[in-house]
Every structure is written in structure tokens, then in C-alpha cells.
Coordinates of C-alpha atoms (C1' of nucleotides) in Angstrom, one line a residue:
Chain A
M181 CA 103.6 91.1 85.3
T182 CA 104.5 88.9 88.2
F183 CA 103.3 89.5 91.8
Y184 CA 105.1 87.7 94.6
V185 CA 103.7 88.6 98.1
T186 CA 104.7 87.2 101.5
T187 CA 103.6 87.3 105.1
P188 CA 106.1 87.0 107.9
I189 CA 106.5 83.4 108.9
Y190 CA 104.9 82.9 112.2
Y191 CA 106.9 81.9 115.2
V192 CA 105.6 78.5 116.3
N193 CA 105.8 79.3 120.0
A194 CA 102.8 81.6 119.8
Q195 CA 99.2 80.6 119.6
P196 CA 97.6 81.8 116.4
H197 CA 95.6 85.0 117.1
L198 CA 94.0 87.9 115.3
G199 CA 97.3 89.5 114.4
H200 CA 98.4 86.5 112.4
A201 CA 95.0 86.3 110.7
Y202 CA 95.2 90.0 109.9
T203 CA 98.4 89.8 107.9
S204 CA 97.5 86.5 106.3
I205 CA 94.2 87.9 105.1
A206 CA 95.8 91.1 103.8
A207 CA 98.3 89.0 101.7
D208 CA 95.5 86.8 100.5
I209 CA 93.4 89.8 99.4
L210 CA 96.4 91.2 97.5
A211 CA 97.1 87.9 95.9
R212 CA 93.5 87.4 94.8
H213 CA 93.3 90.9 93.4
H214 CA 96.5 90.5 91.4
R215 CA 95.4 87.1 90.1
R216 CA 92.2 88.5 88.9
R217 CA 94.1 91.3 87.2
G218 CA 96.0 88.6 85.3
D219 CA 99.3 88.9 87.1
D220 CA 101.4 85.8 87.5
T221 CA 100.9 85.6 91.3
F222 CA 102.6 83.7 94.1
F223 CA 101.6 84.0 97.7
L224 CA 103.8 82.6 100.5
T225 CA 103.3 82.1 104.2
G226 CA 104.6 79.7 106.7
T227 CA 106.2 79.1 110.1
D228 CA 109.5 80.0 111.8
E229 CA 110.6 77.1 113.9
H230 CA 114.2 77.5 115.1
G231 CA 115.8 79.3 118.0
E232 CA 116.1 79.1 121.7
P233 CA 112.5 79.8 122.8
V234 CA 111.3 76.9 120.7
A235 CA 113.9 74.5 122.1
D236 CA 113.0 75.7 125.6
A237 CA 109.3 75.3 125.1
A238 CA 109.7 71.8 123.7
R239 CA 111.9 70.8 126.6
A240 CA 109.3 72.1 129.0
Q241 CA 106.7 69.8 127.3
G242 CA 109.1 66.9 127.3
L243 CA 109.3 66.9 123.5
E244 CA 111.9 67.1 120.9
P245 CA 112.0 70.5 119.3
R246 CA 110.9 69.1 116.0
A247 CA 107.9 67.3 117.5
W248 CA 106.9 70.5 119.3
A249 CA 107.3 72.5 116.1
D250 CA 105.2 70.0 114.1
L251 CA 102.4 70.3 116.6
N252 CA 102.3 74.1 116.5
A253 CA 103.0 74.5 112.8
A254 CA 99.9 72.4 112.2
K255 CA 97.8 74.9 114.2
F256 CA 99.0 77.8 112.0
K257 CA 98.3 75.8 108.9
A258 CA 94.8 74.9 110.1
L259 CA 93.9 78.5 110.7
L260 CA 94.3 79.4 107.0
P261 CA 91.2 77.6 105.5
A262 CA 89.1 78.9 108.4
I263 CA 89.9 82.5 107.3
G264 CA 89.7 81.9 103.6
V265 CA 93.4 82.2 103.0
E266 CA 94.9 80.2 100.2
P267 CA 98.6 80.5 99.9
D268 CA 100.5 78.9 97.0
F269 CA 103.0 77.4 99.5
F270 CA 103.4 77.0 103.2
I271 CA 107.1 77.0 104.2
R272 CA 108.5 75.7 107.4
T273 CA 112.0 76.7 108.3
T274 CA 112.6 73.1 109.4
D275 CA 112.2 71.9 105.8
S276 CA 115.4 70.3 104.8
E277 CA 115.2 72.1 101.4
H278 CA 115.0 75.4 103.2
K279 CA 118.0 74.6 105.4
R280 CA 120.1 73.5 102.5
R281 CA 119.4 76.7 100.7
V282 CA 120.0 78.9 103.7
Q283 CA 123.5 77.3 103.9
Q284 CA 124.1 78.0 100.3
V285 CA 123.2 81.6 100.5
L286 CA 125.0 82.3 103.7
Q287 CA 128.1 80.4 102.5
R288 CA 128.1 82.9 99.6
V289 CA 127.9 85.8 102.1
H290 CA 130.9 84.2 103.8
D291 CA 132.8 83.7 100.6
N292 CA 132.2 87.3 99.6
G293 CA 134.0 88.3 102.7
H294 CA 131.0 89.8 104.7
V295 CA 131.4 87.7 107.9
Y296 CA 134.1 87.5 110.5
K297 CA 134.7 85.8 113.8
G298 CA 134.1 88.0 116.9
I299 CA 133.3 87.9 120.5
Y300 CA 129.8 88.4 121.9
E301 CA 129.7 89.3 125.6
G302 CA 126.7 89.4 127.7
W303 CA 124.8 88.3 130.8
Y304 CA 124.1 84.6 130.7
C305 CA 121.7 82.3 132.6
P306 CA 123.1 78.8 132.8
R307 CA 119.7 77.3 133.6
C308 CA 118.1 79.0 130.6
A309 CA 121.2 78.3 128.6
D310 CA 120.6 81.8 127.1
F311 CA 121.9 85.3 127.1
K312 CA 119.6 88.0 128.5
T313 CA 118.9 91.4 127.1
E314 CA 119.1 94.4 129.3
A315 CA 115.4 94.4 129.6
E316 CA 115.3 90.8 130.7
I317 CA 117.6 91.2 133.6
G318 CA 115.7 91.1 136.9
P319 CA 116.5 92.8 140.1
G320 CA 119.9 91.9 141.6
N321 CA 121.2 90.9 138.3
R322 CA 119.1 87.7 138.3
C323 CA 117.3 85.7 135.7
P324 CA 113.7 86.6 135.9
I325 CA 112.7 83.0 135.3
H326 CA 115.1 81.1 137.5
E327 CA 115.9 83.8 139.9
I328 CA 119.5 82.8 140.0
E329 CA 122.4 85.2 139.5
L330 CA 123.5 85.8 135.9
T331 CA 127.1 85.3 134.9
R332 CA 129.1 87.4 132.5
E333 CA 130.0 85.2 129.6
R334 CA 131.8 85.6 126.3
E335 CA 131.1 83.6 123.3
E336 CA 132.9 83.4 120.0
N337 CA 130.6 83.7 117.1
W338 CA 130.3 84.9 113.6
F339 CA 129.4 88.5 112.8
F340 CA 127.8 90.0 109.7
R341 CA 129.3 93.2 108.4
L342 CA 126.1 95.2 108.4
S343 CA 128.1 98.4 108.9
A344 CA 129.7 98.0 105.5
F345 CA 126.2 98.5 103.9
Q346 CA 125.5 101.8 105.6
E347 CA 126.0 103.9 102.6
R348 CA 124.3 101.6 100.2
L349 CA 121.2 101.5 102.5
E350 CA 121.2 105.2 102.7
R351 CA 121.2 105.4 98.9
L352 CA 118.4 102.8 98.7
F353 CA 116.2 104.9 100.9
A354 CA 117.0 108.1 99.1
E355 CA 116.6 106.7 95.6
Q356 CA 113.6 104.5 96.2
P357 CA 111.3 106.3 98.7
D358 CA 108.6 103.7 98.4
F359 CA 110.9 100.8 99.3
V360 CA 109.3 101.0 102.7
R361 CA 105.7 102.1 103.2
P362 CA 103.9 103.8 104.7
T363 CA 106.0 107.0 105.1
R364 CA 106.3 106.9 108.8
A365 CA 107.7 103.4 108.7
R366 CA 110.3 104.5 106.2
N367 CA 111.2 107.5 108.4
E368 CA 111.8 105.1 111.3
A369 CA 114.1 102.9 109.3
Q370 CA 116.0 105.9 107.9
A371 CA 116.4 107.3 111.4
F372 CA 117.8 104.0 112.5
I373 CA 120.3 103.9 109.7
A374 CA 121.3 107.5 110.4
Q375 CA 122.4 106.5 113.9
G376 CA 125.1 104.4 112.3
L377 CA 124.9 100.7 111.8
Q378 CA 126.8 98.2 113.9
D379 CA 127.7 94.7 112.8
I380 CA 125.3 92.0 114.0
S381 CA 125.9 88.5 115.3
L382 CA 125.1 85.9 112.7
S383 CA 125.6 82.7 114.6
R384 CA 125.1 81.0 118.0
A385 CA 127.6 78.5 119.4
R386 CA 125.7 77.2 122.4
L387 CA 122.5 76.4 120.5
E388 CA 121.8 73.3 118.5
W389 CA 118.2 74.0 117.3
G390 CA 118.9 75.8 114.1
V391 CA 120.6 75.7 110.7
E392 CA 124.2 74.6 111.0
V393 CA 126.8 77.0 109.8
P394 CA 128.5 75.1 107.0
W395 CA 132.0 76.5 107.4
D396 CA 131.9 76.1 111.2
P397 CA 129.7 73.2 112.2
G398 CA 129.8 74.0 115.9
H399 CA 127.5 77.0 115.2
V400 CA 124.0 77.5 114.1
F401 CA 122.7 80.6 112.3
Y402 CA 121.0 83.2 114.4
V403 CA 117.3 82.5 113.9
W404 CA 116.5 85.8 112.1
F405 CA 118.9 85.1 109.2
D406 CA 117.4 81.6 108.8
A407 CA 113.9 83.1 109.0
L408 CA 114.3 86.0 106.6
L409 CA 115.7 83.7 103.9
N410 CA 112.5 81.8 103.7
Y411 CA 111.2 84.4 101.2
Y412 CA 113.9 83.4 98.9
T413 CA 114.4 79.7 99.6
A414 CA 110.8 78.7 99.2
L415 CA 110.8 79.5 95.5
G416 CA 113.5 76.8 95.1
Y417 CA 111.3 73.9 96.2
A418 CA 107.7 75.0 96.5
R419 CA 106.9 73.1 93.3
P420 CA 108.5 69.7 93.2
G421 CA 110.9 69.4 90.2
E422 CA 110.6 73.1 89.4
D423 CA 112.6 76.1 90.5
L424 CA 110.4 79.2 90.6
T425 CA 113.2 81.5 91.7
A426 CA 113.9 83.1 88.3
R427 CA 110.2 83.5 87.8
Y428 CA 109.3 85.3 91.1
W429 CA 112.4 86.7 92.6
P430 CA 112.7 89.5 93.7
A431 CA 109.5 89.7 95.6
Q432 CA 107.2 92.6 94.9
L433 CA 105.9 92.9 98.4
H434 CA 106.7 91.8 101.9
L435 CA 104.0 92.5 104.4
V436 CA 105.3 92.8 107.9
G437 CA 104.1 94.1 111.3
K438 CA 105.9 97.1 112.7
E439 CA 107.6 95.1 115.4
I440 CA 109.9 93.5 112.8
L441 CA 110.5 96.6 110.7
K442 CA 114.3 96.7 111.4
F443 CA 114.9 93.1 110.3
H444 CA 113.0 93.5 107.0
T445 CA 114.1 97.0 106.0
I446 CA 117.7 97.0 107.0
Y447 CA 119.2 93.6 107.8
W448 CA 117.4 91.8 105.0
P449 CA 118.4 94.0 102.0
A450 CA 122.0 94.1 103.4
M451 CA 122.1 90.3 103.6
L452 CA 120.7 89.9 100.1
W453 CA 123.3 92.3 98.7
A454 CA 126.0 90.4 100.6
A455 CA 124.9 87.3 98.8
D456 CA 124.7 89.0 95.4
L457 CA 120.9 88.7 95.3
E458 CA 118.3 91.2 94.3
I459 CA 116.3 92.9 97.0
P460 CA 112.5 93.0 97.2
E461 CA 110.7 95.9 95.6
H462 CA 108.5 96.9 98.6
V463 CA 108.1 96.3 102.3
F464 CA 104.8 97.3 103.6
V465 CA 104.6 97.8 107.4
H466 CA 101.1 97.5 108.8
G467 CA 99.9 98.7 112.2
F468 CA 98.5 96.8 115.2
L469 CA 95.0 96.0 115.9
Q470 CA 94.1 97.3 119.4
G471 CA 91.2 96.6 121.7
S472 CA 88.0 98.7 121.5
D473 CA 89.4 100.9 124.3
G474 CA 92.4 101.8 122.2
R475 CA 94.7 99.8 124.3
K476 CA 96.8 96.8 123.4
M477 CA 94.7 93.7 123.4
S478 CA 95.2 91.5 126.4
K479 CA 93.5 88.6 128.0
S480 CA 93.5 90.3 131.4
L481 CA 91.9 93.5 130.1
G482 CA 89.4 91.4 128.2
N483 CA 89.4 93.9 125.4
G484 CA 90.5 91.5 122.7
L485 CA 88.6 90.6 119.6
D486 CA 88.5 86.8 119.2
P487 CA 88.6 85.9 115.5
F488 CA 86.9 82.6 116.1
E489 CA 84.0 84.3 117.8
V490 CA 83.6 86.6 114.8
L491 CA 83.8 83.6 112.4
E492 CA 81.1 81.9 114.4
R493 CA 78.7 84.8 114.7
F494 CA 79.3 86.6 111.4
G495 CA 81.2 84.3 109.1
V496 CA 84.6 84.4 107.4
D497 CA 83.8 87.0 104.8
A498 CA 82.4 89.4 107.4
L499 CA 85.7 89.1 109.3
R500 CA 87.8 89.7 106.2
F501 CA 85.7 92.7 105.2
Y502 CA 85.6 94.2 108.7
L503 CA 89.4 94.1 109.3
F504 CA 90.1 96.2 106.2
R505 CA 86.9 98.4 106.4
D506 CA 87.2 99.6 109.9
V507 CA 91.0 100.0 110.3
T508 CA 93.1 102.0 107.7
F509 CA 95.6 99.4 106.5
G510 CA 99.0 100.6 107.6
A511 CA 97.8 102.5 110.7
D512 CA 97.0 101.2 114.2
G513 CA 93.3 100.8 114.8
N514 CA 90.7 99.7 117.3
V515 CA 88.6 96.7 116.8
G516 CA 85.8 95.2 118.8
M517 CA 82.8 92.9 118.6
E518 CA 80.4 95.8 118.8
A519 CA 82.0 97.5 115.8
V520 CA 81.9 94.3 113.8
A521 CA 78.2 94.1 114.4
V522 CA 77.6 97.7 113.3
R523 CA 79.5 97.1 110.0
Y524 CA 77.8 93.8 109.4
D525 CA 74.3 95.2 109.9
S526 CA 74.7 98.6 108.2
E527 CA 77.0 97.8 105.3
L528 CA 77.0 94.1 104.6
A529 CA 73.3 93.3 105.3
N530 CA 71.6 96.7 104.6
E531 CA 73.7 98.1 101.8
Y532 CA 75.4 95.3 99.9
G533 CA 73.3 92.3 100.8
N534 CA 70.1 94.2 100.3
L535 CA 71.2 95.6 97.0
V536 CA 71.7 92.0 95.8
S537 CA 68.3 91.0 97.2
R538 CA 66.4 93.9 95.6
T539 CA 68.1 93.6 92.3
L540 CA 67.6 89.9 91.9
A541 CA 64.0 90.2 93.1
M542 CA 63.1 92.9 90.6
I543 CA 64.5 91.0 87.7
A544 CA 62.6 87.9 88.8
R545 CA 59.4 89.8 89.4
Y546 CA 59.3 92.2 86.5
R547 CA 61.0 90.2 83.8
D548 CA 60.5 86.6 84.9
G549 CA 64.2 86.2 85.7
V550 CA 65.4 87.1 82.3
L551 CA 68.1 89.8 82.1
P552 CA 66.8 92.4 79.7
E553 CA 69.0 92.9 76.7
A554 CA 69.2 96.7 77.0
G555 CA 72.0 99.2 77.1
H556 CA 73.3 100.5 80.4
D557 CA 72.3 103.8 81.8
A558 CA 74.9 106.4 80.9
T559 CA 74.5 108.3 84.2
L560 CA 76.2 105.5 86.0
E561 CA 79.0 105.1 83.5
P562 CA 81.4 107.6 85.2
D563 CA 81.1 105.7 88.5
L564 CA 81.2 102.1 87.2
G565 CA 83.6 102.6 84.3
S566 CA 86.3 104.1 86.5
L567 CA 86.1 101.6 89.4
A568 CA 88.5 98.9 88.2
G569 CA 91.3 101.5 87.5
E570 CA 90.9 103.3 90.7
V571 CA 90.9 100.1 92.8
A572 CA 94.0 98.9 90.9
A573 CA 95.8 102.1 91.7
A574 CA 94.8 101.7 95.4
F575 CA 96.1 98.2 95.4
D576 CA 99.4 99.3 93.9
A577 CA 99.7 101.6 96.9
V578 CA 98.8 98.7 99.2
D579 CA 95.8 100.8 100.3
L580 CA 93.4 98.0 101.0
S581 CA 91.1 100.2 103.0
G582 CA 91.1 102.9 100.4
A583 CA 90.2 100.4 97.7
L584 CA 87.3 99.1 99.8
E585 CA 86.0 102.7 100.3
L586 CA 86.1 103.2 96.5
I587 CA 84.1 100.0 96.0
W588 CA 81.6 101.1 98.7
Q589 CA 81.0 104.4 97.1
R590 CA 79.6 102.4 94.2
V591 CA 77.5 100.2 96.3
R592 CA 75.9 103.3 97.7
R593 CA 75.6 104.8 94.3
L594 CA 73.7 101.7 93.1
N595 CA 71.2 101.9 96.0
R596 CA 70.7 105.5 95.2
Y597 CA 70.1 104.6 91.5
V598 CA 67.3 102.3 92.5
E599 CA 65.6 105.2 94.3
E600 CA 66.2 107.5 91.3
R601 CA 64.7 105.1 88.7
K602 CA 61.9 103.7 90.9
P603 CA 61.6 100.5 88.9
W604 CA 58.3 99.6 90.7
E605 CA 56.7 102.8 89.1
L606 CA 58.1 102.0 85.7
A607 CA 56.7 98.5 86.0
R608 CA 53.2 100.0 86.4
E609 CA 53.4 101.9 83.1
A610 CA 53.4 99.7 80.0
D611 CA 54.8 102.4 77.8
R612 CA 57.9 102.7 80.0
A613 CA 59.0 99.1 79.6
G614 CA 62.2 100.2 77.8
E615 CA 63.2 102.4 80.7
L616 CA 62.6 99.5 83.1
D617 CA 64.8 97.3 80.9
T618 CA 67.6 99.8 81.0
A619 CA 67.3 100.3 84.8
L620 CA 67.4 96.5 85.5
A621 CA 70.2 95.9 83.0
T622 CA 72.2 98.7 84.6
L623 CA 71.7 97.4 88.1
H624 CA 72.7 94.0 87.1
H625 CA 75.8 95.3 85.4
G626 CA 76.6 97.6 88.4
L627 CA 76.4 94.7 90.8
D628 CA 78.6 92.6 88.6
V629 CA 81.2 95.3 88.5
V630 CA 81.2 95.9 92.2
T631 CA 81.2 92.2 93.1
A632 CA 84.2 91.6 90.9
E633 CA 86.2 94.2 92.8
L634 CA 84.9 93.0 96.1
A635 CA 85.7 89.3 95.5
P636 CA 89.3 89.4 96.8
Y637 CA 87.9 90.6 100.2
M638 CA 84.9 88.3 100.3
P639 CA 85.6 85.4 98.0
A640 CA 82.8 83.0 99.1
T641 CA 80.1 85.6 99.1
C642 CA 81.0 87.1 95.8
A643 CA 81.1 83.7 94.2
L644 CA 77.5 83.2 95.3
V645 CA 76.5 86.6 93.9
R646 CA 78.3 85.9 90.7
S647 CA 76.4 82.6 90.1
A648 CA 73.1 84.3 91.1
L649 CA 73.7 87.0 88.5
E650 CA 74.5 84.4 85.8
A651 CA 71.6 82.1 86.7
A652 CA 68.9 81.4 84.2
P653 CA 66.4 82.3 85.2
I654 CA 67.6 84.8 87.7
K655 CA 65.8 84.4 91.0
P656 CA 66.1 85.6 94.6
I657 CA 68.6 83.9 96.9
P658 CA 68.6 83.6 100.7
P659 CA 70.1 86.6 102.5
L660 CA 73.9 86.8 102.1
F661 CA 74.2 88.4 105.5
P662 CA 71.2 87.4 107.6
K663 CA 70.5 89.6 110.6
R664 CA 70.6 87.8 113.9
D665 CA 69.0 88.4 117.2
R666 CA 71.6 89.9 119.5
Chain B
rG70 C1' 116.3 112.5 126.8
rC71 C1' 116.6 112.0 121.2
rC72 C1' 113.9 110.9 116.6
rG73 C1' 109.2 110.1 114.4
rG74 C1' 103.7 109.9 114.2
rA75 C1' 99.0 111.4 115.9
rG76 C1' 95.3 115.3 118.1
rU77 C1' 89.4 117.7 112.8
rA78 C1' 81.4 116.8 114.4
rG79 C1' 78.8 112.8 120.1
rC80 C1' 81.8 108.2 117.7
rU81 C1' 85.4 106.4 113.6
rC82 C1' 88.1 109.0 110.3
rA83 C1' 89.1 111.9 104.9
rG84 C1' 91.1 116.5 104.0
rU85 C1' 96.2 116.8 97.5
rC86 C1' 100.5 122.1 96.0
rG87 C1' 98.3 127.3 101.3
rG88 C1' 92.7 129.2 98.0
rU89 C1' 85.6 130.2 98.0
rU90 C1' 80.5 128.6 102.9
rA91 C1' 86.0 122.4 106.6
rG92 C1' 83.9 116.7 104.2
rA93 C1' 82.2 111.3 104.6
rG94 C1' 80.2 107.3 107.4
rC95 C1' 77.9 105.9 112.0
rA96 C1' 74.7 107.5 116.1
rG97 C1' 70.7 111.0 117.2
rG98 C1' 66.4 114.5 114.6
rG99 C1' 62.7 115.3 110.4
rG100 C1' 60.6 113.4 105.9
rA101 C1' 59.7 110.2 101.2
rA102 C1' 59.0 105.6 99.2
rU103 C1' 57.4 100.1 99.1
rC104 C1' 61.6 96.5 94.6
rA105 C1' 64.2 94.6 99.0
rU106 C1' 67.0 91.2 104.8
rA107 C1' 61.8 97.3 108.3
rA108 C1' 66.3 97.3 104.2
rU109 C1' 66.7 102.1 101.0
rC110 C1' 66.6 107.3 99.7
rC111 C1' 66.3 112.7 100.8
rC112 C1' 66.7 116.9 104.2
rA113 C1' 68.3 119.5 108.4
rA114 C1' 71.4 119.9 112.5
rG115 C1' 76.1 119.1 114.5
rG116 C1' 83.3 121.7 114.3
rU117 C1' 87.2 127.7 118.4
rC118 C1' 90.4 121.9 113.0
rG119 C1' 94.7 120.2 120.9
rG120 C1' 96.4 125.6 123.2
rG121 C1' 99.2 130.0 122.1
rG122 C1' 102.1 133.0 118.8
rG123 C1' 104.0 134.0 113.7
rU124 C1' 104.5 134.2 108.0
rU125 C1' 100.8 135.5 104.2
rC126 C1' 96.0 139.1 100.5
rG127 C1' 94.5 134.2 102.5
rA128 C1' 96.5 128.8 107.3
rG129 C1' 93.2 122.5 109.2
rU130 C1' 97.5 122.9 105.7
rC131 C1' 103.8 126.4 106.3
rC132 C1' 107.2 128.2 110.8
rC133 C1' 108.0 128.6 116.3
rU134 C1' 106.3 127.1 121.1
rC135 C1' 103.5 124.4 124.8
rC136 C1' 100.1 120.3 126.2
rU137 C1' 98.3 115.1 125.6
rC138 C1' 98.7 110.2 123.6
rC139 C1' 101.5 106.4 120.7
rG140 C1' 105.8 104.1 118.6
rG141 C1' 111.3 103.5 117.8
rC142 C1' 116.1 104.2 120.0
rA143 C1' 120.1 97.9 117.6
rC144 C1' 123.1 92.8 118.0
rC145 C1' 115.2 90.5 121.5
rA146 C1' 121.9 87.1 123.5

RNA sequence: GCCGGAGUAGCUCAGUCGGUUAGAGCAGGGGAAUCAUAAUCCCAAGGUCGGGGGUUCGAGUCCCUCCUCCGGCACCA
């Protein structure tokens, strides 16, 4: 099996924030899980660097667009190691290899007869050198930035025949109900299609910061077409001298936020069909992280969760764990520093961390650090034996929170097992040495099973636990999740 | 306005195809234990399942209606 997973490529105009980290960590967890399962896995992320806003921002800084993009792409790239995310490739849409392949694919769309020259008409600000959407038009038909009057302009550009794919898209959604998940995201896409699709503009004539349209060099492609194609183009040059396209395309899973649902579930499959390419198997639309008050995070409300503060106070694995433990993946959810602290103390320190501590300590204390060669207690077999399969099924449904809950049920089961067996009592009775051996071997095994499934979420911590379980002799280690004064 | 989603314990949420006394975690209450990061484990308590109506032997679940919140409603040119 191959597993190719992507995040959206992040627009370089923004500063990296929790939302970027959230999607990247989700993709990383999925990739690590599938790798562990033995799938041939490829994980792609990167940055989206073309388009008017980037050109504008660069100009405002007195920089060339490319220099501005370099600066900001570096920030996104630097975020990844800090949050434990290890993609197989980091694409930038300004890569010459990407641009060349965008041109190839869209040339094919052109040659297949899916584009035509049309007129776009709209309100234009000469100072912005940009058309404005209805929502962007200020009072008195003025540009909200420059406060000058907008002019009605017409521009000739290339259109993509999206409308021609209406029926095929309807069929896709009917025949493949899990193409878009979760269900409410699929419904939204279907409702959009049902309204009737209009053709969309494919190029911009006024703009230079983009990928040149090969059959009409005065134009560049509309940034979304350039951006979406990254998922495909990256495979062509991610490994120098090797083309991975045949190996990994079509992708198994695109992770996207709900704000870009339309592009990924409608425009994107249509474009791929138009280029005679296969479409991805699944698009998973996750929700938004909101402030602890349930409102959108904002600096002025001060209700945001700063990922860097979490990293500093609780560490990278705690952040990764928290985001998928406290918010059902796929739904919107509230996050806050207080909730992080509660999860950290009660689950990471008290339940998992302490389970590791007490298990290692008892093996060290009662058996001089030597793992008893005893069979495992059959009473735990139903719980432990079924875990891997259940977790795999949850991952197949992209239910990262559900999988974590399944794992946590076993963590709790193991703490309960300690209380049931009371190893400290067994240790006092010489004739029950065999029972103690069994209990300790079972705990060791249980911790091993649980830690293996947990590793995609908390790679660094689980590597520590793994080596502690395999050490000879086995001995206590410093607390994995130390409690702090707060 | 139209379409979709949500409303279940103080808090965060599960509840499958309609089926027995509606579940979990956290917080708060009581207890046990001492291997462990004073962590853990057990017990009890806590709900008019947003309101109202209907279908049914039986409704958190299906239908109608109303209320509240959220999202989408296209070429972000």
C-alpha cells in the first residue's frame, strides 16, 4: 500500500500560527502512523508564493517578490522542526520545476479544449492594481485601502470550463460518498455543485508575479490553479533524478481547512480530469480551532492559544497530543492554555507518565531490572490484542481523536490492572513469585503496545519510553511530563 | 432569505438500524491503597436529551414547527 498525504501549501503572506501547525501536525501523525504500518508513505507540505497580495506586500517592504517570498517561506520551514513535523518534501510554488510542470499540465488542459478566452469585468483600483470583490468595496464605491474611487474595468483572460464538469462531479459525489469527509463538508460541496457551476477565470493579464501561461505569455495563471497543482508537480522533482509520480499519484489524502473546501473538492478534481489525470482518493476537511471562549481567535480579544507558549511550557509532544485529544478532528473546537494544563496534568503526567514510572520502578525494584520471562495475563488480551486493529480503522477514517481515545482507554486499563494485581503485595509473598512475574511482564507488554500506537502523536516521548522498556537492566527514568509550579 | 451543521450532567463531549434503568472524561463529594511524578483505583451523586406537537407497543434517535448559535451561498478580481 502507498500512502501519500498533503497539507495545504501555506500562503507566505501570513505569519505562521496555530492553524498552520494544526494541519501540519495532523498530516505528520497520519504519515508516521502509516509508515509504522508498513505503507510506502510520502508526506508533502510547502508554501504558496504567487499572486497579487505577495507582490503587494513585497513592494511595501521595498523588496522583489521573490526576496519577500524567500524570507517568509523560511519562517514556515523553520516552524516544522519545532513542532516535530518531518515532511518528505517541502515544495515552494516558485520552484522552477514546479512552474515548468504547471505549464505542462495546464497546456494539456488547453489542448484538450477546456479553456477559452473571455472577458472578466469588475471594479478595479488603479493604485492597488487589483480588482475588488463585492465585499471589498468601501462606501462610495471606493477602495478601502486607498480611498479613491474604483473604476469599472474589463480584462480579457482565459477561462476554465468548470461548467462542463457539472455532471461528472455530481456522479463523483454520488458514487464515492467518502471522497470528501466529514459528511457535513461533503454536503456543503454537493450543495454548491447543485446550484450549477459557472466557468472560472484561469489567468490574469495585469499581473506578472505568477506562472506564465505558455500559450499566451502576457498572462499568468490564477494563483489557485498554480497552487493546487503542487500536490502533483512535487512528485516529479522531490527526489533528484527520480520521478515519484507513478509511485504516489493519485494522493490518498489531502488535508484542508474548511475555508478552502471549494477549491479542493470541486475545482481541483475538475482540473485534473481536464488534464487527463487521476483525482485524489480523499479530501478531509478539518475544522477551526477557536479561542477558549468559543469565538474566533484574535489578537484584540486576547483569546488565542500561542503555540510557542505551549511549546515552551509543556513541550512539543504535549502540544501535538493536546490538539488531537481536546478537539474532535474534523469539527471546530475550543482551545486554551488552561485546557492544555488540565490535559497535561491529568492525562500525560498522572496517567501515562505515571504508568511508565510505576512500571519501570516495579521491574527495577522487584526483579532487579530484569524483565521476567513469563506469559502475559489473559485478562488483558482482549484490550491489548485489539488495539492495533481498532486504531488502524480509526486512522483509515481520518479519526485522529477517536484513535487517541482508543489508546487512552488502554492506558487507563493498565493503571487499573496495577490496582487489580497489587504487585507490592505479591512481592511480599514468596510463593506468589510467578504471579508477580506475570503481572510485570503483562504491564511491560501493555506499555509497549500502547506506546507503539501513541508514537505518531508523541514521537520523542515514545522513543524515550521504548528505549527504557528495552534497556538492560530496566531502571526508572526522569518524569516524562514533569509537573510544574503554575 | 436559501442550504447545511450544532443544541445531551456544572464543564468538554460519546450516543450505531428506533429497543431495557441515557454513557465517558474533567471538576466537586466519600472511601481504599502505597509500586509510582500526592500519582492511582473504587463508590456515590449529578440529565425535562433546546421548547412544543406528531408517528410508534416503544423516540436523545424518525416527521412537523419554533428558538438560539455556527458555517456556506462562487470566479476572494
